[in-house]
Amino acid sequence: MNFTRWSARLPGTQRRAAARTEQTASPDRQGEGSVPAARAEQVTDEAPPVPAVDELRVREVLDRVPSLVALVHGPDHRIAYVNDAYRTAFGTRPLGERAREALPELDALGLFPLLDQVQRSGKPRTVKSRKAPDGRSYTFTCTPVAQGGGKGGSDGRGVLVFATDVTDHAEAAERLRASERRQRETAVTLQRSLLPQELEEPDDLRIAATYHPGGTEAAVGGDWYDVITLGGGRTALVIGDVMGRGVRAAAVMGQLRTAVRAYARLDLPPHEVLQLLDGLAAEIDANQIATCAYAVHDPNEGKLVYASAGHLPILVRDENGTVLRAEEPTGPPLGTGGWMHTSGSIPLSPGSTAVLYTDGLVERRDADLDEGIAALERALSGATGTPQVVCDRLVRSAGVTPDHDDDVAVLVLQHPARTGPEGELFRNAALELLGGVEAAPRARAFASGVLTSWRFPADLHDLGVLATSELVANSLQHGTPPMRLRLRRTDRRLIIEVTDGDDHLPRRRRAEPGDESGRGIAIVATIASNWGCRRTPGGGKAVWCEFALPRTQLP
């Protein structure tokens, strides 16, 4: 193969050759005042001129470049040339042979389809960082060249293969990717360890949750959820999302989740919990913000009372399949400060399903957020089955895959409509307490009759009547009307609650032997499995206690 014939057709060589022809003028065409070159050299002391790039031979240049260069021609890619660097890397290659047999390294790299494409299209192509059989990584650029005297068809075309050693870059990139994978694994491990390992199981709700970390490198964020049983049959539900990615976001999430559980134990209204959480978030990291929705379910009220700090709306599907969206009030995200959060409510009657979720479930780069929420509403309207089944269906309908680009957390709760034998395990009874000395004995008689009708054993019956007597007496002495006694049984516990119009919360204290009062709450705390008190939204308080029911005592 005459390489000079090929080099004359390389890109730019024809243009440079024409320029040299114009500069080399014959003597009879030079101007009369021109000075011969030999004479000019004698007059000046300058060094001989350095040859221009156009005057260098292409083969001499390619033989000396550190990159690997090979030239193949024709439809069967016969070898026309390989430079010294190529021979050093892969050994001597016979000229004129078919590249498929003589250049096995290109076959191992899968470059022959690319050579065919370049030869047909006449356009250069590049493949980045392919690892060759010699263990080195190369970036290959395949450029079409036309054979001198050719007609422009594929038979007259060759392909110049130019390979740059990028082993160091490839290894550095792989080390970076490995570091990012380790960081992501650390963040995922931290994230999962900070989420509830097992969800608490309220008596009146069925709950399921799922968490999917983002699939991109180090994309784990600060999504979290939680279920907190408050006592007295009430349950707090939490969903939140810390802005940002990586270990830092997961660590902030863990601190916020711990704080929410602590504040929930105070049994505060949802907006007061968020108010406290807002101040804490600013102290943890002034540059880190988070969204959060906190809701409380009371089976006696048939609704969710909630507050939102910049979070997406809760969705509720009623027993007929109609989906409601919790709208206002929604305040700014946690950590922004200067905002007074307020609580709202949405119905959650028996047979209803509620969904709390983070933005990874509904937010897409190519669609409006409202469209994603509307699509989730449509999916929820047709989703039936257990909470876990509903949870899985919603995730699938949103197109969440292992390589999803954002974290997804979903919390699904159902308030089942119980009938038949199961309904017998969930009972309610209430009595309005009118003032006067008759209120206490009437409350004891009412409690005794209800507990007898619920077929409680004698020992549990007597404890329930005693607890009722002490709570009612405490309310009559320290509370104000209206007063109400409420008894509730579930499949797992008996709950006794007394409400009144005074918002002063009782506290357990040690009564001295000579004290005539102060023992009521202490007695209740001693005989009951659990007790507590809270302020009610209308201004007042509720004091409650509960007794665990032995499984053997269930009807």
XYZ file of C-alpha atoms in Angstrom:
555
model
C 0.000 0.000 0.000
C 1.372 3.388 -1.022
C 0.781 5.501 2.138
C 1.629 8.701 0.251
C -1.358 8.054 -1.983
C -3.571 7.821 1.163
C -1.959 10.725 2.997
C -2.736 13.059 0.141
C -6.419 12.347 0.774
C -6.367 12.871 4.555
C -8.510 15.808 5.766
C -6.756 19.109 5.068
C -3.816 17.743 3.061
C -5.187 18.801 -0.323
C -5.774 22.331 0.912
C -2.261 22.579 2.331
C -0.705 21.122 -0.840
C -2.477 23.734 -2.956
C -1.186 26.466 -0.669
C 2.372 25.239 -1.087
C 1.966 25.218 -4.902
C 0.877 28.849 -4.935
C 3.793 29.886 -2.731
C 6.373 28.151 -4.988
C 6.348 30.602 -7.930
C 8.639 30.164 -11.032
C 11.482 32.695 -11.582
C 9.958 34.228 -14.691
C 6.765 35.033 -12.744
C 8.568 36.743 -9.821
C 8.692 40.490 -9.614
C 11.713 42.270 -11.062
C 12.852 43.554 -7.665
C 12.747 40.193 -5.953
C 15.872 38.782 -4.275
C 16.896 35.159 -4.958
C 16.653 32.917 -1.933
C 20.341 31.928 -2.036
C 21.404 35.557 -2.060
C 19.063 36.367 0.823
C 20.720 33.696 2.908
C 24.107 35.263 2.269
C 22.987 38.744 3.280
C 21.290 37.793 6.601
C 22.674 35.994 9.633
C 19.341 34.331 10.496
C 19.089 30.563 11.074
C 17.638 28.429 8.274
C 13.836 28.473 8.334
C 12.058 25.699 10.276
C 9.941 23.484 7.986
C 6.214 24.302 8.174
C 3.662 21.684 9.318
C 2.457 21.388 5.742
C 5.923 20.280 4.693
C 6.037 17.338 7.154
C 5.313 13.855 5.842
C 2.178 12.362 7.387
C 3.734 8.960 7.927
C 6.711 10.392 9.779
C 4.319 12.221 12.106
C 2.081 9.220 12.734
C 5.064 6.939 13.326
C 6.113 9.127 16.231
C 2.831 9.994 17.980
C 2.237 8.103 21.278
C -1.345 7.305 20.317
C -2.216 4.117 18.469
C -2.943 4.650 14.760
C -4.120 2.139 12.169
C -5.430 2.607 8.642
C -7.717 0.112 6.948
C -9.286 0.332 3.517
C -11.981 -1.232 1.429
C -15.200 -2.965 2.433
C -13.278 -5.819 4.092
C -11.037 -3.392 6.017
C -7.616 -4.534 4.839
C -4.673 -3.211 6.796
C -2.885 -0.327 5.086
C -0.807 0.957 7.985
C -0.137 0.660 11.718
C 2.215 2.992 13.572
C 4.991 2.137 16.015
C 2.791 2.739 19.093
C 0.204 0.301 17.741
C 2.873 -2.366 17.095
C 4.290 -1.836 20.576
C 0.860 -2.362 22.142
C -0.398 -5.290 20.066
C 2.558 -6.563 18.039
C 3.412 -6.487 14.329
C 0.453 -6.592 11.985
C 0.768 -7.777 8.338
C -0.199 -5.156 5.752
C -2.826 -6.076 3.199
C -4.532 -8.641 5.414
C -8.175 -8.493 6.438
C -8.500 -6.667 9.728
C -10.981 -9.183 11.144
C -8.261 -11.858 11.100
C -5.156 -9.686 11.528
C -6.468 -7.229 14.157
C -8.199 -9.458 16.751
C -7.944 -6.708 19.339
C -10.420 -4.579 17.367
C -12.780 -7.537 17.176
C -12.508 -8.019 20.950
C -13.381 -4.357 21.419
C -16.415 -4.670 19.127
C -15.191 -1.977 16.719
C -15.896 -3.651 13.387
C -19.599 -2.613 13.274
C -18.379 0.914 13.939
C -15.852 0.689 11.069
C -18.622 -0.454 8.729
C -20.833 2.428 9.840
C -18.070 5.017 9.362
C -17.226 3.685 5.924
C -20.859 3.738 4.791
C -21.791 7.109 6.259
C -18.542 8.964 5.713
C -18.884 10.459 9.201
C -16.434 10.046 12.091
C -17.456 8.180 15.232
C -15.932 7.936 18.700
C -16.245 5.340 21.447
C -14.976 6.227 24.888
C -12.860 4.222 27.293
C -12.902 0.690 25.888
C -10.665 -1.776 27.715
C -8.372 -3.607 25.284
C -6.903 -7.121 25.655
C -3.597 -5.600 26.811
C -5.383 -4.331 29.937
C -5.191 -0.692 28.937
C -8.204 1.522 28.259
C -8.464 3.504 25.053
C -10.785 6.036 23.482
C -11.159 5.210 19.785
C -11.930 7.732 17.058
C -12.672 6.301 13.614
C -12.389 8.845 10.792
C -13.234 8.198 7.124
C -10.503 8.916 4.536
C -10.738 8.705 0.750
C -8.172 6.747 -1.306
C -6.371 8.823 -3.911
C -7.882 8.322 -7.331
C -10.989 6.754 -5.864
C -14.486 7.522 -7.133
C -15.903 8.372 -3.728
C -17.648 5.021 -3.252
C -17.132 2.669 -0.329
C -14.452 0.756 -2.264
C -12.381 3.932 -2.385
C -12.757 4.705 1.292
C -10.666 3.812 4.266
C -10.964 4.340 7.971
C -8.268 5.874 10.133
C -8.402 4.371 13.639
C -6.932 6.685 16.263
C -6.725 5.325 19.846
C -5.752 7.431 22.865
C -4.615 5.711 26.036
C -6.992 6.842 28.800
C -6.124 4.158 31.337
C -5.220 6.636 34.066
C -8.425 8.602 33.507
C -10.499 5.422 33.415
C -8.969 4.142 36.634
C -9.507 7.505 38.331
C -13.131 7.523 37.129
C -13.629 3.992 38.417
C -12.162 4.942 41.793
C -14.556 7.889 41.906
C -17.504 5.681 41.004
C -16.469 3.165 43.648
C -16.251 5.946 46.217
C -19.704 7.193 45.229
C -21.094 3.661 45.462
C -19.649 3.297 48.967
C -21.108 6.651 49.975
C -24.472 5.670 48.581
C -24.382 2.299 50.352
C -23.515 4.078 53.588
C -26.355 6.552 53.090
C -28.829 3.784 52.247
C -27.767 1.787 55.297
C -28.083 4.840 57.525
C -31.402 5.775 55.973
C -32.922 2.334 56.433
C -31.582 2.014 59.974
C -33.252 5.294 60.934
C -36.628 4.299 59.504
C -38.990 2.183 61.631
C -37.843 -1.424 61.545
C -41.395 -2.487 62.407
C -44.452 -0.271 62.239
C -46.481 0.123 65.392
C -49.893 -1.522 65.046
C -52.809 0.600 66.269
C -55.975 -1.196 67.296
C -58.233 0.601 64.854
C -55.978 0.984 61.804
C -54.225 -1.281 59.367
C -50.989 0.228 58.097
C -48.279 -0.518 55.531
C -45.329 1.516 54.297
C -42.537 1.287 51.759
C -39.312 3.099 51.018
C -37.414 3.048 47.697
C -33.989 4.763 47.600
C -33.079 6.688 44.473
C -31.271 4.601 41.869
C -28.651 7.151 40.798
C -25.248 7.360 42.451
C -25.342 8.913 45.949
C -28.973 9.923 45.347
C -30.291 8.747 48.712
C -32.241 11.532 50.347
C -33.955 12.132 53.672
C -37.436 10.658 53.159
C -39.013 9.173 56.264
C -42.294 7.993 57.742
C -43.459 6.901 61.161
C -46.455 5.554 63.076
C -46.789 6.510 66.748
C -49.499 5.134 69.056
C -50.489 7.935 71.420
C -52.639 5.943 73.823
C -56.352 6.229 74.358
C -56.909 4.702 70.911
C -55.310 7.630 69.064
C -52.515 7.310 66.482
C -50.056 9.810 65.020
C -48.877 9.383 61.420
C -45.842 11.179 60.014
C -44.306 11.602 56.555
C -41.377 13.870 55.787
C -38.638 14.702 53.296
C -35.316 16.408 54.033
C -34.024 18.352 51.058
C -30.648 17.220 49.742
C -28.831 13.951 49.237
C -26.399 11.643 50.939
C -25.390 10.916 54.504
C -26.028 14.466 55.706
C -29.675 14.416 54.618
C -30.173 10.982 56.200
C -28.594 12.168 59.460
C -30.833 15.244 59.626
C -33.815 13.025 58.893
C -32.900 10.795 61.840
C -32.762 13.763 64.204
C -36.120 15.091 63.020
C -37.771 11.692 63.281
C -36.520 11.268 66.853
C -37.778 14.743 67.750
C -41.212 14.037 66.246
C -41.562 10.935 68.419
C -40.612 12.937 71.502
C -43.036 15.757 70.712
C -45.788 13.257 69.901
C -45.556 11.858 73.420
C -46.686 15.266 74.657
C -49.955 14.562 72.796
C -50.014 18.049 71.309
C -52.195 19.156 68.389
C -50.520 18.615 64.993
C -49.764 22.293 64.371
C -48.017 22.619 67.738
C -45.840 19.607 66.964
C -44.772 21.213 63.682
C -44.154 24.515 65.444
C -41.694 22.835 67.785
C -40.151 20.873 64.934
C -39.670 24.047 62.893
C -37.503 25.618 65.579
C -35.483 22.444 66.011
C -34.858 22.108 62.266
C -33.351 25.609 62.193
C -31.047 24.694 65.082
C -29.898 21.442 63.473
C -28.843 23.126 60.234
C -29.948 26.594 59.178
C -29.233 25.701 55.542
C -31.225 22.469 55.604
C -34.982 22.543 55.109
C -37.500 19.739 55.237
C -41.163 19.161 54.511
C -43.395 17.238 56.902
C -47.033 16.253 57.369
C -48.196 15.214 60.846
C -51.671 13.740 61.334
C -53.577 12.289 64.282
C -56.385 9.746 64.013
C -59.005 9.373 66.723
C -61.410 6.493 65.995
C -64.157 8.226 67.950
C -64.042 11.313 65.726
C -63.860 9.580 62.329
C -61.335 12.006 60.831
C -57.671 12.838 60.445
C -56.549 16.054 62.095
C -53.354 17.177 60.375
C -50.855 19.975 59.840
C -48.448 20.352 56.934
C -45.103 22.104 56.635
C -44.703 22.432 52.882
C -45.584 18.793 52.279
C -47.787 17.250 49.604
C -51.505 16.826 50.410
C -52.827 13.716 52.111
C -55.219 11.695 49.934
C -58.221 9.815 51.354
C -60.341 7.289 49.461
C -63.748 6.688 51.022
C -65.605 3.389 50.948
C -67.307 4.368 47.671
C -64.014 5.006 45.846
C -64.193 8.821 45.925
C -60.794 10.391 46.580
C -60.503 13.560 48.665
C -57.434 15.761 48.763
C -56.449 17.509 52.002
C -55.920 21.097 50.941
C -55.179 23.978 53.271
C -53.748 24.742 55.705
C -50.182 24.221 54.472
C -47.301 26.234 55.894
C -43.734 26.660 54.654
C -41.123 23.901 55.096
C -39.468 23.250 58.431
C -36.456 25.378 59.197
C -37.761 28.573 57.596
C -39.147 30.042 60.861
C -41.540 32.936 61.370
C -44.719 31.020 60.529
C -47.601 29.972 62.766
C -48.809 26.564 61.628
C -52.466 25.621 61.887
C -54.342 22.317 61.862
C -57.000 21.100 59.459
C -59.026 17.906 59.167
C -60.220 15.430 56.557
C -62.824 12.653 57.033
C -61.563 9.117 57.625
C -64.661 7.055 58.282
C -64.732 3.243 58.497
C -63.936 1.746 55.100
C -61.608 4.621 54.132
C -57.977 4.497 53.008
C -55.502 7.367 53.440
C -52.149 7.814 51.677
C -49.207 9.922 52.816
C -46.267 10.116 50.375
C -43.160 12.060 49.365
C -42.573 13.945 46.119
C -40.551 11.143 44.531
C -43.823 9.294 43.941
C -45.534 12.038 41.933
C -42.915 14.531 40.740
C -41.441 14.179 37.250
C -39.136 16.521 35.374
C -41.294 16.536 32.254
C -44.678 17.010 33.963
C -46.388 19.401 36.327
C -46.597 18.335 39.978
C -50.390 18.648 40.001
C -50.542 16.170 37.131
C -48.588 13.665 39.207
C -50.929 14.123 42.190
C -53.961 13.767 39.922
C -52.530 10.537 38.505
C -52.035 9.242 42.044
C -55.651 10.101 42.859
C -56.827 8.064 39.873
C -54.662 5.130 40.910
C -55.923 5.315 44.496
C -59.573 5.428 43.415
C -59.242 1.942 41.938
C -56.847 0.499 44.514
C -58.429 -2.086 46.806
C -57.083 -4.792 49.060
C -54.834 -4.722 52.085
C -52.685 -1.650 52.827
C -49.597 -3.448 51.497
C -51.376 -4.321 48.257
C -52.525 -0.718 47.860
C -49.025 0.525 48.621
C -47.455 -1.724 45.972
C -50.081 -0.794 43.374
C -49.509 2.922 43.878
C -45.754 2.525 43.515
C -46.162 0.491 40.310
C -48.686 2.908 38.833
C -46.247 5.777 39.386
C -43.591 3.943 37.361
C -41.093 3.679 40.226
C -38.234 1.371 39.181
C -34.895 0.439 40.805
C -33.178 3.207 38.808
C -35.727 5.864 39.788
C -34.003 9.238 40.179
C -35.512 10.171 43.563
C -36.344 8.585 46.891
C -39.921 7.429 47.422
C -41.679 6.918 50.753
C -45.336 5.873 50.966
C -47.505 5.318 54.053
C -50.950 3.722 53.584
C -53.513 3.389 56.379
C -56.985 1.899 56.396
C -59.803 2.335 58.865
C -61.632 -0.937 58.245
C -65.391 -1.217 58.489
C -65.888 -4.052 60.955
C -69.061 -6.125 60.988
C -70.170 -9.446 62.362
C -68.038 -11.176 65.012
C -65.146 -8.776 64.427
C -67.458 -5.847 65.024
C -68.337 -7.285 68.439
C -64.741 -6.684 69.497
C -64.990 -2.937 68.888
C -67.561 -1.220 71.064
C -68.227 2.326 72.316
C -70.347 3.675 75.144
C -70.636 7.287 76.395
C -72.363 9.141 79.243
C -72.811 12.862 79.715
C -71.818 13.743 83.290
C -74.155 16.267 84.814
C -72.899 18.110 87.876
C -73.868 17.262 91.396
C -73.248 14.507 93.838
C -75.201 12.058 91.716
C -72.654 12.175 88.847
C -70.063 9.913 90.475
C -72.374 6.997 91.484
C -74.205 7.264 88.163
C -70.858 7.001 86.317
C -69.888 3.930 88.370
C -73.216 2.255 87.685
C -72.954 3.044 83.985
C -69.431 1.627 83.747
C -70.412 -1.506 85.662
C -73.354 -2.170 83.375
C -71.339 -1.613 80.185
C -68.430 -3.810 81.275
C -70.832 -6.540 82.305
C -72.555 -6.427 78.908
C -69.132 -6.676 77.260
C -68.605 -9.898 79.258
C -65.416 -8.827 80.968
C -64.162 -11.097 83.774
C -64.777 -9.991 87.352
C -61.249 -8.752 88.073
C -61.076 -6.599 84.917
C -64.644 -5.417 85.563
C -63.746 -4.208 89.058
C -60.553 -2.470 87.882
C -62.496 -0.695 85.128
C -65.145 0.544 87.582
C -62.439 1.743 90.009
C -60.578 3.635 87.294
C -63.844 5.205 86.119
C -64.647 6.326 89.638
C -61.252 7.975 90.159
C -61.193 9.763 86.777
C -64.741 11.059 87.209
C -64.042 12.208 90.762
C -60.941 14.059 89.611
C -62.923 15.783 86.857
C -65.745 16.730 89.190
C -63.314 18.239 91.659
C -60.929 20.064 89.323
C -62.766 20.384 85.994
C -65.631 22.372 84.603
C -68.629 21.390 82.492
C -69.319 19.960 80.011
C -68.113 16.600 81.289
C -68.311 13.289 79.534
C -67.369 9.667 80.234
C -66.491 7.415 77.337
C -65.727 3.678 77.397
C -64.223 1.956 74.400
C -63.081 -1.579 73.807
C -60.988 -2.928 70.941
C -59.719 -6.407 70.263
C -56.720 -5.631 72.475
C -57.622 -3.148 75.183
C -60.253 -1.346 77.274
C -60.036 2.462 77.176
C -61.683 4.766 79.737
C -61.687 8.510 79.036
C -63.184 11.521 80.834
C -63.326 14.973 79.233
C -64.207 18.336 80.772
C -63.996 22.029 79.930
C -60.922 22.959 81.994
C -57.551 22.859 80.211
C -55.444 22.381 83.349
C -53.726 18.998 82.936
C -53.501 16.757 86.005
C -50.192 15.317 87.070
C -49.288 12.381 89.193
C -47.931 13.366 92.599
C -47.017 11.713 95.850
C -49.713 12.185 98.501
C -48.698 12.436 102.123
C -50.424 10.218 104.702
C -52.457 13.131 106.068
C -53.640 14.408 102.653
C -57.327 13.973 101.918
C -56.839 14.145 98.122
C -54.193 13.698 95.448
C -54.349 9.924 95.178
C -56.755 9.495 92.262
C -54.274 9.728 89.365
C -51.735 7.691 91.329
C -54.298 4.928 91.776
C -55.187 4.977 88.089
C -51.501 4.883 87.074
C -50.979 1.896 89.360
C -53.857 -0.302 88.229
C -53.942 0.596 84.490
C -51.566 -0.519 81.731
C -51.155 3.081 80.614
C -52.613 6.515 81.252
C -52.293 10.047 79.904
C -53.932 13.401 79.345
C -54.144 16.000 76.609
C -55.778 19.292 75.817
C -58.754 19.100 73.486
C -59.173 21.414 70.464
C -62.282 23.145 71.844
C -60.554 24.193 75.048
C -60.541 21.620 77.765
C -58.815 18.345 78.491
C -59.172 14.599 78.252
C -57.773 12.184 80.847
C -57.645 8.531 79.882
C -56.359 5.143 80.935
C -56.315 1.751 79.276
C -56.172 -1.893 80.261
C -54.674 -4.622 78.104
C -57.098 -7.449 77.397
C -55.844 -11.018 77.728
C -56.333 -12.897 74.480
C -58.152 -15.630 76.331
C -60.874 -13.153 77.312
C -61.876 -12.292 73.749
C -65.372 -13.492 72.715
